[in-house]
Coordinates of C-alpha atoms in Angstrom, one line a residue:
M1 CA 83.6 27.4 92.4
S2 CA 82.4 23.9 92.6
V3 CA 82.1 22.4 96.0
P4 CA 83.9 19.1 96.7
D5 CA 82.7 16.2 98.5
V6 CA 82.7 16.7 102.2
N7 CA 85.0 13.7 102.6
T8 CA 87.6 15.2 100.4
V9 CA 90.4 17.4 101.6
L10 CA 91.0 20.0 99.0
V11 CA 94.0 21.6 100.5
S12 CA 96.9 20.4 102.6
V13 CA 98.5 23.2 104.4
C14 CA 102.1 21.9 105.0
I15 CA 104.2 23.4 107.7
P16 CA 107.8 22.0 108.1
T17 CA 109.1 23.0 111.6
Y18 CA 112.4 23.1 113.3
N19 CA 113.0 25.1 116.5
G20 CA 110.2 27.5 115.4
A21 CA 108.6 28.5 118.7
E22 CA 109.3 32.3 118.3
Y23 CA 107.0 32.6 115.4
L24 CA 105.0 29.7 115.1
S25 CA 102.1 30.7 116.9
E26 CA 101.4 33.7 114.7
A27 CA 101.8 31.5 111.6
L28 CA 99.3 29.0 113.0
N29 CA 96.6 31.8 114.0
S30 CA 96.8 32.8 110.4
V31 CA 95.9 29.4 109.5
K32 CA 92.8 29.5 111.9
A33 CA 91.7 32.9 110.4
Q34 CA 91.2 31.5 106.9
T35 CA 87.9 31.9 105.1
F36 CA 88.3 28.9 103.2
K37 CA 87.9 25.8 105.4
E38 CA 88.1 22.7 103.5
F39 CA 91.9 21.9 104.4
E40 CA 94.0 19.8 106.7
V41 CA 97.2 20.9 108.4
I42 CA 100.3 18.7 108.1
I43 CA 103.2 19.6 110.5
S44 CA 106.5 17.8 110.2
D45 CA 108.9 18.7 112.8
D46 CA 112.6 18.1 112.6
A47 CA 113.4 17.1 116.2
S48 CA 112.8 20.6 117.8
K49 CA 114.7 21.3 121.0
D50 CA 112.4 24.3 121.9
N51 CA 108.8 24.2 122.8
T52 CA 107.7 23.9 118.9
L53 CA 105.9 20.6 119.6
E54 CA 104.0 22.1 122.7
I55 CA 102.8 25.0 120.5
V56 CA 101.7 22.6 117.6
E57 CA 99.7 20.4 120.0
D58 CA 97.9 23.4 121.7
F59 CA 97.0 24.5 118.1
K60 CA 95.6 21.0 117.2
N61 CA 93.6 20.9 120.5
S62 CA 91.9 24.3 119.7
V63 CA 90.7 23.8 116.2
D64 CA 88.1 21.7 114.6
F65 CA 89.9 20.9 111.2
P66 CA 92.3 18.1 110.9
V67 CA 95.8 18.5 112.1
T68 CA 98.4 15.8 111.9
I69 CA 101.9 16.2 113.5
F70 CA 104.7 14.0 112.3
N71 CA 108.1 13.8 113.9
H72 CA 110.9 13.6 111.5
E73 CA 114.5 12.5 111.8
P74 CA 116.6 15.6 110.8
Q75 CA 117.9 15.1 107.2
G76 CA 118.1 18.5 106.0
I77 CA 115.3 21.1 105.1
G78 CA 114.2 19.7 101.8
A79 CA 113.6 16.3 103.5
N80 CA 111.3 17.8 106.1
W81 CA 109.4 19.5 103.3
N82 CA 109.1 16.2 101.5
N83 CA 107.8 14.6 104.5
C84 CA 105.1 17.0 104.7
I85 CA 104.0 16.3 101.1
R86 CA 104.3 12.6 101.6
H87 CA 101.5 12.7 104.3
A88 CA 99.4 15.3 102.6
K89 CA 96.0 14.1 101.3
G90 CA 94.8 17.4 99.6
K91 CA 94.5 18.0 95.9
Y92 CA 96.5 21.2 96.4
I93 CA 99.5 21.7 98.7
K94 CA 100.3 25.2 100.4
F95 CA 103.4 25.4 102.1
L96 CA 103.4 27.8 105.3
F97 CA 106.8 28.1 106.8
Q98 CA 107.1 28.8 110.8
D99 CA 107.9 32.3 110.4
D100 CA 105.4 33.4 107.8
V101 CA 101.6 34.3 108.0
L102 CA 98.7 33.7 105.5
A103 CA 96.5 36.6 104.5
P104 CA 92.8 35.5 105.6
H105 CA 91.6 35.0 102.0
C106 CA 95.0 33.4 100.9
I107 CA 93.7 29.8 100.5
E108 CA 90.4 30.8 99.2
V109 CA 91.9 33.0 96.5
M110 CA 94.3 30.2 95.4
V111 CA 91.5 27.5 95.2
N112 CA 89.4 29.9 93.3
V113 CA 92.1 30.6 90.7
L114 CA 93.1 26.8 90.4
E115 CA 89.6 25.3 90.2
N116 CA 88.4 28.1 87.7
N117 CA 91.2 28.0 85.4
S118 CA 91.5 24.8 83.5
K119 CA 94.8 25.9 81.9
L120 CA 96.5 25.8 85.2
G121 CA 97.7 22.5 86.7

């Protein structure tokens, strides 16, 4: 795999949220555990009424990779997903939903496949 410039974000992990406190910490911990480290995290919150934003702020303060949190006015789930994409800077987008987790090698494997297979786009 070719190594991107250090100033380039290769992957944007996009996490749209809404009242996701019950499972969100587990999802965010799976991001921390990734073996691949050239990513940013974009969180778009649809005006959660639980402690979702506290959880994401704690996460942001506990990691050394870029995490950006956007407050989004609710306009439906698709609009929240699109808000994540709109703010993403990565060459690739990896969605992670608030009640899902990533296997530790997930992003590494995905990047290797995409970067080493010119027929994929």
